[in-house]
């Protein structure tokens, strides 16, 4: 009872996410679609021949390397992504006095760690919001595409969950903030699950062991708590054995009509068995296709196999997050995992069509490993992303507009499959050049400013050169002002992370001494 009351209190506190308002949003329209898996572009995509861009200046070879000149159809297509692990791990690394490795920094995961107050759809599927503002660089603006699903009703009906927890108990998990954090997290979740939900537990070190087969929660909470409390660390890390056994248990305990998911909790530092992701990925892909079992990866530890975990989750049509504190763990297992249980969309993709009459060039910030060929936007055999209830997904573009051009700027279309029927649906929203009249840093644009700050911060950490990017001290000042106005603790944490990075880079944007990426 004490555990249950504590978890409910945590849920009440953590249910209040960051809420900030946007500006210049465009309307959205919904279209019914057929089930053909063709490769046609979104209906609203502009198709006139692209004007020949001006030569010289920013159109020189150096600019071409960084900002691709759009093709004639001016399309950008990507799978939706609600991962946040890259931002969580970067914060942990910065707090320890190290800069994160540039390859581990994924801007979309920084941006999607915050939840703008986009309008929510009345029913299933997505709302689409498109807005933007001018940066300090001549001709350059930031254009934001915001997608949102309806929030979950915590007391209402939802499909039951069949969750297989795969827990790393290798020697590296003995570090404070690893297995102890995982055990506390599982204890909290056990009290939050409904009686009709089911759980299984697999542990792995050099070998994998099934500690609990798929079991209905009703009447078994104390038993589950007891098994979790007994977990102890042992030897090496055989992620392959853990994932394979976890999926075997998930298949054996598969529940028709339920949300079947494998939850991997690990530092993902594989050193035994198959240490490359590909053979494991093949198994995940097989079970995903046949049984609809998806993967949720939760990373822990000061040393963390970020790329390894992300590859597993992407192949398993799932998500990743990272936790290093009890507060973060409670947020993940009390607030986030329940939204993952109630899926709103499968294989969701977005396609943004820029109008060549008004847009000279553009760049999607992040999403490099979620890229989808433009012609596969409506090919439902091509994987997209899974999105749960109450989620927001944000994509930010750096856009250079044509001097003096006015009118239509961009149309964003999201396509997804209904989780139950797999019927395809689409929703669109558009924006004109008029939405770019205001300066990005003008008062009243806190939501868009926060998105810009997180994207600029991530881009700086990986050595990028986005147009209009303020230096880190100014970014910290901007973030701090938003935190002051909103009272948001998560924005205060962002501000501190930016300040820590600034100290590590030192004067002039470089390291003060030595290699800032080393410990």
PDB file of C-alpha atoms in Angstrom, residues 145-377:
ATOM      1  CA  UNK A 145       6.373  21.178 -37.939  1.00  0.00           C
ATOM      2  CA  UNK A 146       4.533  20.020 -34.814  1.00  0.00           C
ATOM      3  CA  UNK A 147       2.519  16.807 -34.593  1.00  0.00           C
ATOM      4  CA  UNK A 148       0.457  15.745 -31.585  1.00  0.00           C
ATOM      5  CA  UNK A 149      -1.746  12.834 -30.570  1.00  0.00           C
ATOM      6  CA  UNK A 150      -4.663  12.892 -28.155  1.00  0.00           C
ATOM      7  CA  UNK A 151      -3.769  12.329 -24.511  1.00  0.00           C
ATOM      8  CA  UNK A 152      -4.458   9.023 -22.818  1.00  0.00           C
ATOM      9  CA  UNK A 153      -7.312   8.719 -20.357  1.00  0.00           C
ATOM     10  CA  UNK A 154      -5.541   7.156 -17.390  1.00  0.00           C
ATOM     11  CA  UNK A 155      -8.821   6.020 -15.890  1.00  0.00           C
ATOM     12  CA  UNK A 156     -10.486   5.127 -19.187  1.00  0.00           C
ATOM     13  CA  UNK A 157     -10.348   1.988 -21.258  1.00  0.00           C
ATOM     14  CA  UNK A 158      -7.185   0.954 -23.065  1.00  0.00           C
ATOM     15  CA  UNK A 159      -5.955  -2.339 -24.458  1.00  0.00           C
ATOM     16  CA  UNK A 160      -4.233  -4.494 -21.855  1.00  0.00           C
ATOM     17  CA  UNK A 161      -0.440  -4.550 -21.903  1.00  0.00           C
ATOM     18  CA  UNK A 162       1.782  -7.616 -22.137  1.00  0.00           C
ATOM     19  CA  UNK A 163       5.235  -6.366 -21.106  1.00  0.00           C
ATOM     20  CA  UNK A 164       8.395  -8.478 -21.091  1.00  0.00           C
ATOM     21  CA  UNK A 165      11.134  -6.803 -19.061  1.00  0.00           C
ATOM     22  CA  UNK A 166      14.660  -7.763 -20.095  1.00  0.00           C
ATOM     23  CA  UNK A 167      17.021  -6.608 -17.338  1.00  0.00           C
ATOM     24  CA  UNK A 168      20.803  -6.376 -17.580  1.00  0.00           C
ATOM     25  CA  UNK A 169      22.379  -7.755 -14.371  1.00  0.00           C
ATOM     26  CA  UNK A 170      25.982  -7.853 -15.657  1.00  0.00           C
ATOM     27  CA  UNK A 171      28.879  -6.613 -13.572  1.00  0.00           C
ATOM     28  CA  UNK A 172      28.816  -3.123 -15.087  1.00  0.00           C
ATOM     29  CA  UNK A 173      25.271  -2.671 -13.738  1.00  0.00           C
ATOM     30  CA  UNK A 174      26.636  -2.694 -10.163  1.00  0.00           C
ATOM     31  CA  UNK A 175      27.543   0.996 -10.490  1.00  0.00           C
ATOM     32  CA  UNK A 176      25.287   3.248  -8.424  1.00  0.00           C
ATOM     33  CA  UNK A 177      22.452   4.496 -10.585  1.00  0.00           C
ATOM     34  CA  UNK A 178      22.199   1.373 -12.721  1.00  0.00           C
ATOM     35  CA  UNK A 179      20.608  -1.818 -11.350  1.00  0.00           C
ATOM     36  CA  UNK A 180      19.394  -0.103  -8.174  1.00  0.00           C
ATOM     37  CA  UNK A 181      17.619   2.471 -10.358  1.00  0.00           C
ATOM     38  CA  UNK A 182      16.158  -0.267 -12.578  1.00  0.00           C
ATOM     39  CA  UNK A 183      14.811  -2.139  -9.541  1.00  0.00           C
ATOM     40  CA  UNK A 184      13.185   0.974  -8.132  1.00  0.00           C
ATOM     41  CA  UNK A 185      11.682   1.760 -11.533  1.00  0.00           C
ATOM     42  CA  UNK A 186      10.188  -1.713 -11.918  1.00  0.00           C
ATOM     43  CA  UNK A 187       8.774  -1.499  -8.419  1.00  0.00           C
ATOM     44  CA  UNK A 188       7.020   1.751  -9.228  1.00  0.00           C
ATOM     45  CA  UNK A 189       5.663   0.397 -12.507  1.00  0.00           C
ATOM     46  CA  UNK A 190       4.348  -2.769 -10.858  1.00  0.00           C
ATOM     47  CA  UNK A 191       2.054  -0.621  -8.738  1.00  0.00           C
ATOM     48  CA  UNK A 192       0.957   1.467 -11.712  1.00  0.00           C
ATOM     49  CA  UNK A 193      -0.057  -1.393 -14.020  1.00  0.00           C
ATOM     50  CA  UNK A 194      -3.674  -2.476 -14.163  1.00  0.00           C
ATOM     51  CA  UNK A 195      -4.959  -5.844 -12.966  1.00  0.00           C
ATOM     52  CA  UNK A 196      -5.549  -7.019 -16.539  1.00  0.00           C
ATOM     53  CA  UNK A 197      -1.996  -6.210 -17.645  1.00  0.00           C
ATOM     54  CA  UNK A 198       0.635  -8.946 -17.836  1.00  0.00           C
ATOM     55  CA  UNK A 199       4.364  -8.891 -17.122  1.00  0.00           C
ATOM     56  CA  UNK A 200       7.298 -11.235 -17.652  1.00  0.00           C
ATOM     57  CA  UNK A 201      10.871 -10.815 -16.435  1.00  0.00           C
ATOM     58  CA  UNK A 202      14.087 -11.994 -18.089  1.00  0.00           C
ATOM     59  CA  UNK A 203      17.570 -11.228 -16.750  1.00  0.00           C
ATOM     60  CA  UNK A 204      20.870 -11.575 -18.553  1.00  0.00           C
ATOM     61  CA  UNK A 205      24.596 -11.398 -17.890  1.00  0.00           C
ATOM     62  CA  UNK A 206      26.750 -14.023 -19.649  1.00  0.00           C
ATOM     63  CA  UNK A 207      23.527 -16.041 -20.112  1.00  0.00           C
ATOM     64  CA  UNK A 208      19.828 -15.239 -19.984  1.00  0.00           C
ATOM     65  CA  UNK A 209      17.325 -16.560 -17.453  1.00  0.00           C
ATOM     66  CA  UNK A 210      13.547 -16.311 -17.308  1.00  0.00           C
ATOM     67  CA  UNK A 211      12.666 -15.174 -13.786  1.00  0.00           C
ATOM     68  CA  UNK A 212       8.939 -14.781 -14.422  1.00  0.00           C
ATOM     69  CA  UNK A 213       6.887 -16.089 -17.364  1.00  0.00           C
ATOM     70  CA  UNK A 214       4.066 -13.928 -18.690  1.00  0.00           C
ATOM     71  CA  UNK A 215       1.833 -13.394 -15.654  1.00  0.00           C
ATOM     72  CA  UNK A 216      -1.361 -11.396 -15.082  1.00  0.00           C
ATOM     73  CA  UNK A 217      -0.737  -8.618 -12.558  1.00  0.00           C
ATOM     74  CA  UNK A 218      -3.949  -9.189 -10.593  1.00  0.00           C
ATOM     75  CA  UNK A 219      -3.112 -10.885  -7.309  1.00  0.00           C
ATOM     76  CA  UNK A 220       0.591 -11.146  -8.206  1.00  0.00           C
ATOM     77  CA  UNK A 221       1.997  -7.721  -7.327  1.00  0.00           C
ATOM     78  CA  UNK A 222       3.798  -8.860  -4.188  1.00  0.00           C
ATOM     79  CA  UNK A 223       5.277 -11.819  -6.056  1.00  0.00           C
ATOM     80  CA  UNK A 224       6.552  -9.499  -8.782  1.00  0.00           C
ATOM     81  CA  UNK A 225       7.998  -7.111  -6.192  1.00  0.00           C
ATOM     82  CA  UNK A 226       9.785 -10.018  -4.514  1.00  0.00           C
ATOM     83  CA  UNK A 227      11.427 -11.174  -7.755  1.00  0.00           C
ATOM     84  CA  UNK A 228      12.548  -7.623  -8.578  1.00  0.00           C
ATOM     85  CA  UNK A 229      13.944  -7.059  -5.074  1.00  0.00           C
ATOM     86  CA  UNK A 230      16.100 -10.207  -5.365  1.00  0.00           C
ATOM     87  CA  UNK A 231      17.943  -9.080  -8.515  1.00  0.00           C
ATOM     88  CA  UNK A 232      21.730  -8.979  -8.097  1.00  0.00           C
ATOM     89  CA  UNK A 233      24.588  -8.276 -10.500  1.00  0.00           C
ATOM     90  CA  UNK A 234      26.824 -11.079 -11.749  1.00  0.00           C
ATOM     91  CA  UNK A 235      29.347 -11.124 -14.610  1.00  0.00           C
ATOM     92  CA  UNK A 236      29.587 -10.164 -18.318  1.00  0.00           C
ATOM     93  CA  UNK A 237      27.067  -8.598 -20.707  1.00  0.00           C
ATOM     94  CA  UNK A 238      25.442 -10.827 -23.321  1.00  0.00           C
ATOM     95  CA  UNK A 239      22.789  -8.523 -24.757  1.00  0.00           C
ATOM     96  CA  UNK A 240      22.110 -10.965 -27.570  1.00  0.00           C
ATOM     97  CA  UNK A 241      21.108 -13.720 -25.130  1.00  0.00           C
ATOM     98  CA  UNK A 242      18.898 -11.321 -23.194  1.00  0.00           C
ATOM     99  CA  UNK A 243      17.069  -9.960 -26.224  1.00  0.00           C
ATOM    100  CA  UNK A 244      16.605 -13.370 -27.844  1.00  0.00           C
ATOM    101  CA  UNK A 245      15.251 -14.916 -24.652  1.00  0.00           C
ATOM    102  CA  UNK A 246      13.097 -11.864 -24.004  1.00  0.00           C
ATOM    103  CA  UNK A 247      11.467 -12.152 -27.412  1.00  0.00           C
ATOM    104  CA  UNK A 248      10.993 -15.918 -26.928  1.00  0.00           C
ATOM    105  CA  UNK A 249       9.149 -15.215 -23.677  1.00  0.00           C
ATOM    106  CA  UNK A 250       7.152 -12.400 -25.318  1.00  0.00           C
ATOM    107  CA  UNK A 251       6.091 -14.682 -28.173  1.00  0.00           C
ATOM    108  CA  UNK A 252       5.166 -17.505 -25.805  1.00  0.00           C
ATOM    109  CA  UNK A 253       3.096 -15.115 -23.693  1.00  0.00           C
ATOM    110  CA  UNK A 254       1.721 -13.123 -26.642  1.00  0.00           C
ATOM    111  CA  UNK A 255      -1.760 -11.759 -25.986  1.00  0.00           C
ATOM    112  CA  UNK A 256      -4.038 -11.085 -28.917  1.00  0.00           C
ATOM    113  CA  UNK A 257      -5.621  -7.638 -28.688  1.00  0.00           C
ATOM    114  CA  UNK A 258      -3.032  -6.452 -26.171  1.00  0.00           C
ATOM    115  CA  UNK A 259      -0.032  -4.138 -26.592  1.00  0.00           C
ATOM    116  CA  UNK A 260       2.856  -6.602 -26.636  1.00  0.00           C
ATOM    117  CA  UNK A 261       6.174  -4.948 -25.857  1.00  0.00           C
ATOM    118  CA  UNK A 262       9.689  -5.883 -24.793  1.00  0.00           C
ATOM    119  CA  UNK A 263      11.281  -3.370 -22.389  1.00  0.00           C
ATOM    120  CA  UNK A 264      15.091  -3.597 -22.390  1.00  0.00           C
ATOM    121  CA  UNK A 265      16.830  -2.014 -19.376  1.00  0.00           C
ATOM    122  CA  UNK A 266      20.602  -1.947 -19.831  1.00  0.00           C
ATOM    123  CA  UNK A 267      23.758   0.096 -20.231  1.00  0.00           C
ATOM    124  CA  UNK A 268      23.999  -1.658 -23.644  1.00  0.00           C
ATOM    125  CA  UNK A 269      27.719  -2.369 -23.242  1.00  0.00           C
ATOM    126  CA  UNK A 270      27.760  -5.795 -24.892  1.00  0.00           C
ATOM    127  CA  UNK A 271      30.975  -7.774 -24.383  1.00  0.00           C
ATOM    128  CA  UNK A 272      29.866 -11.404 -24.667  1.00  0.00           C
ATOM    129  CA  UNK A 273      28.031 -13.308 -27.392  1.00  0.00           C
ATOM    130  CA  UNK A 274      27.036 -11.356 -30.485  1.00  0.00           C
ATOM    131  CA  UNK A 275      28.255  -7.838 -29.761  1.00  0.00           C
ATOM    132  CA  UNK A 276      27.154  -6.393 -33.089  1.00  0.00           C
ATOM    133  CA  UNK A 277      23.570  -5.299 -33.452  1.00  0.00           C
ATOM    134  CA  UNK A 278      22.754  -6.842 -36.847  1.00  0.00           C
ATOM    135  CA  UNK A 279      22.074 -10.469 -35.870  1.00  0.00           C
ATOM    136  CA  UNK A 280      19.944  -9.298 -32.957  1.00  0.00           C
ATOM    137  CA  UNK A 281      18.141  -6.872 -35.244  1.00  0.00           C
ATOM    138  CA  UNK A 282      17.133  -9.672 -37.589  1.00  0.00           C
ATOM    139  CA  UNK A 283      15.344 -11.472 -34.754  1.00  0.00           C
ATOM    140  CA  UNK A 284      13.614  -8.322 -33.582  1.00  0.00           C
ATOM    141  CA  UNK A 285      12.424  -7.572 -37.102  1.00  0.00           C
ATOM    142  CA  UNK A 286      11.004 -11.084 -37.501  1.00  0.00           C
ATOM    143  CA  UNK A 287       8.978 -10.929 -34.287  1.00  0.00           C
ATOM    144  CA  UNK A 288       7.861  -7.375 -34.953  1.00  0.00           C
ATOM    145  CA  UNK A 289       6.411  -8.326 -38.311  1.00  0.00           C
ATOM    146  CA  UNK A 290       4.747 -11.565 -37.228  1.00  0.00           C
ATOM    147  CA  UNK A 291       3.496 -10.699 -33.752  1.00  0.00           C
ATOM    148  CA  UNK A 292       3.552  -6.902 -33.599  1.00  0.00           C
ATOM    149  CA  UNK A 293       5.939  -6.975 -30.611  1.00  0.00           C
ATOM    150  CA  UNK A 294       7.756  -3.662 -30.222  1.00  0.00           C
ATOM    151  CA  UNK A 295      10.814  -2.669 -28.190  1.00  0.00           C
ATOM    152  CA  UNK A 296      11.255   0.095 -25.614  1.00  0.00           C
ATOM    153  CA  UNK A 297      14.899   0.661 -24.652  1.00  0.00           C
ATOM    154  CA  UNK A 298      15.770   2.315 -21.336  1.00  0.00           C
ATOM    155  CA  UNK A 299      19.442   3.230 -21.007  1.00  0.00           C
ATOM    156  CA  UNK A 300      21.339   3.677 -17.719  1.00  0.00           C
ATOM    157  CA  UNK A 301      24.923   4.264 -16.596  1.00  0.00           C
ATOM    158  CA  UNK A 302      27.689   6.818 -17.018  1.00  0.00           C
ATOM    159  CA  UNK A 303      29.067   4.687 -19.848  1.00  0.00           C
ATOM    160  CA  UNK A 304      26.228   3.785 -22.175  1.00  0.00           C
ATOM    161  CA  UNK A 305      26.027   2.045 -25.558  1.00  0.00           C
ATOM    162  CA  UNK A 306      23.799   4.708 -27.067  1.00  0.00           C
ATOM    163  CA  UNK A 307      24.164   3.762 -30.742  1.00  0.00           C
ATOM    164  CA  UNK A 308      23.676   0.057 -29.989  1.00  0.00           C
ATOM    165  CA  UNK A 309      20.459   0.658 -28.052  1.00  0.00           C
ATOM    166  CA  UNK A 310      19.090   3.042 -30.667  1.00  0.00           C
ATOM    167  CA  UNK A 311      19.659   0.530 -33.478  1.00  0.00           C
ATOM    168  CA  UNK A 312      17.791  -2.138 -31.538  1.00  0.00           C
ATOM    169  CA  UNK A 313      14.833   0.141 -30.785  1.00  0.00           C
ATOM    170  CA  UNK A 314      14.597   1.477 -34.334  1.00  0.00           C
ATOM    171  CA  UNK A 315      14.523  -2.028 -35.774  1.00  0.00           C
ATOM    172  CA  UNK A 316      12.027  -3.069 -33.139  1.00  0.00           C
ATOM    173  CA  UNK A 317       9.643  -0.222 -34.061  1.00  0.00           C
ATOM    174  CA  UNK A 318      10.142   1.244 -30.620  1.00  0.00           C
ATOM    175  CA  UNK A 319      11.722   4.067 -28.698  1.00  0.00           C
ATOM    176  CA  UNK A 320      14.674   4.789 -26.433  1.00  0.00           C
ATOM    177  CA  UNK A 321      15.093   6.953 -23.400  1.00  0.00           C
ATOM    178  CA  UNK A 322      17.822   7.400 -20.794  1.00  0.00           C
ATOM    179  CA  UNK A 323      17.574   7.747 -17.021  1.00  0.00           C
ATOM    180  CA  UNK A 324      20.195   8.660 -14.441  1.00  0.00           C
ATOM    181  CA  UNK A 325      18.103   9.753 -11.449  1.00  0.00           C
ATOM    182  CA  UNK A 326      15.123   8.461  -9.497  1.00  0.00           C
ATOM    183  CA  UNK A 327      13.089  11.438 -10.671  1.00  0.00           C
ATOM    184  CA  UNK A 328      13.790  10.632 -14.334  1.00  0.00           C
ATOM    185  CA  UNK A 329      13.026   6.952 -13.769  1.00  0.00           C
ATOM    186  CA  UNK A 330       9.671   7.778 -12.231  1.00  0.00           C
ATOM    187  CA  UNK A 331       8.839  10.051 -15.126  1.00  0.00           C
ATOM    188  CA  UNK A 332       9.670   7.294 -17.620  1.00  0.00           C
ATOM    189  CA  UNK A 333       7.834   4.475 -15.861  1.00  0.00           C
ATOM    190  CA  UNK A 334       4.913   6.382 -14.368  1.00  0.00           C
ATOM    191  CA  UNK A 335       4.276   8.862 -17.177  1.00  0.00           C
ATOM    192  CA  UNK A 336       5.957   7.778 -20.409  1.00  0.00           C
ATOM    193  CA  UNK A 337       5.599   3.997 -20.486  1.00  0.00           C
ATOM    194  CA  UNK A 338       1.802   4.093 -20.039  1.00  0.00           C
ATOM    195  CA  UNK A 339       1.598   6.353 -23.118  1.00  0.00           C
ATOM    196  CA  UNK A 340       3.736   3.870 -25.040  1.00  0.00           C
ATOM    197  CA  UNK A 341       1.275   1.146 -24.077  1.00  0.00           C
ATOM    198  CA  UNK A 342      -1.631   2.909 -25.762  1.00  0.00           C
ATOM    199  CA  UNK A 343      -0.516   3.322 -29.369  1.00  0.00           C
ATOM    200  CA  UNK A 344      -2.141   5.972 -31.537  1.00  0.00           C
ATOM    201  CA  UNK A 345      -0.236   5.268 -34.743  1.00  0.00           C
ATOM    202  CA  UNK A 346       1.947   2.652 -36.390  1.00  0.00           C
ATOM    203  CA  UNK A 347       4.508   3.217 -39.144  1.00  0.00           C
ATOM    204  CA  UNK A 348       3.999   6.979 -39.002  1.00  0.00           C
ATOM    205  CA  UNK A 349       5.908   9.107 -41.513  1.00  0.00           C
ATOM    206  CA  UNK A 350       5.955  12.814 -42.310  1.00  0.00           C
ATOM    207  CA  UNK A 351       6.512  14.521 -45.637  1.00  0.00           C
ATOM    208  CA  UNK A 352       7.081  18.258 -45.911  1.00  0.00           C
ATOM    209  CA  UNK A 353       6.657  19.868 -49.329  1.00  0.00           C
ATOM    210  CA  UNK A 354       8.361  23.249 -49.747  1.00  0.00           C
ATOM    211  CA  UNK A 355       7.172  25.609 -52.462  1.00  0.00           C
ATOM    212  CA  UNK A 356      10.052  26.368 -54.884  1.00  0.00           C
ATOM    213  CA  UNK A 357       8.515  29.770 -55.681  1.00  0.00           C
ATOM    214  CA  UNK A 358       9.225  30.967 -52.142  1.00  0.00           C
ATOM    215  CA  UNK A 359      11.932  28.589 -50.846  1.00  0.00           C
ATOM    216  CA  UNK A 360      15.494  28.659 -52.124  1.00  0.00           C
ATOM    217  CA  UNK A 361      16.811  25.833 -49.958  1.00  0.00           C
ATOM    218  CA  UNK A 362      16.157  24.028 -46.699  1.00  0.00           C
ATOM    219  CA  UNK A 363      17.684  21.663 -44.186  1.00  0.00           C
ATOM    220  CA  UNK A 364      15.972  19.304 -41.769  1.00  0.00           C
ATOM    221  CA  UNK A 365      17.756  19.536 -38.410  1.00  0.00           C
ATOM    222  CA  UNK A 366      18.405  15.965 -37.274  1.00  0.00           C
ATOM    223  CA  UNK A 367      16.471  12.826 -38.256  1.00  0.00           C
ATOM    224  CA  UNK A 368      19.400  11.633 -40.393  1.00  0.00           C
ATOM    225  CA  UNK A 369      18.899   8.021 -39.331  1.00  0.00           C
ATOM    226  CA  UNK A 370      15.123   8.285 -39.803  1.00  0.00           C
ATOM    227  CA  UNK A 371      15.308   9.373 -43.420  1.00  0.00           C
ATOM    228  CA  UNK A 372      12.746   7.840 -45.800  1.00  0.00           C
ATOM    229  CA  UNK A 373      12.890   7.989 -49.598  1.00  0.00           C
ATOM    230  CA  UNK A 374      10.331  10.498 -50.863  1.00  0.00           C
ATOM    231  CA  UNK A 375       8.733   7.892 -53.108  1.00  0.00           C
ATOM    232  CA  UNK A 376       8.180   5.605 -50.088  1.00  0.00           C
ATOM    233  CA  UNK A 377       5.999   8.044 -48.187  1.00  0.00           C
TER     234      UNK A 377
END
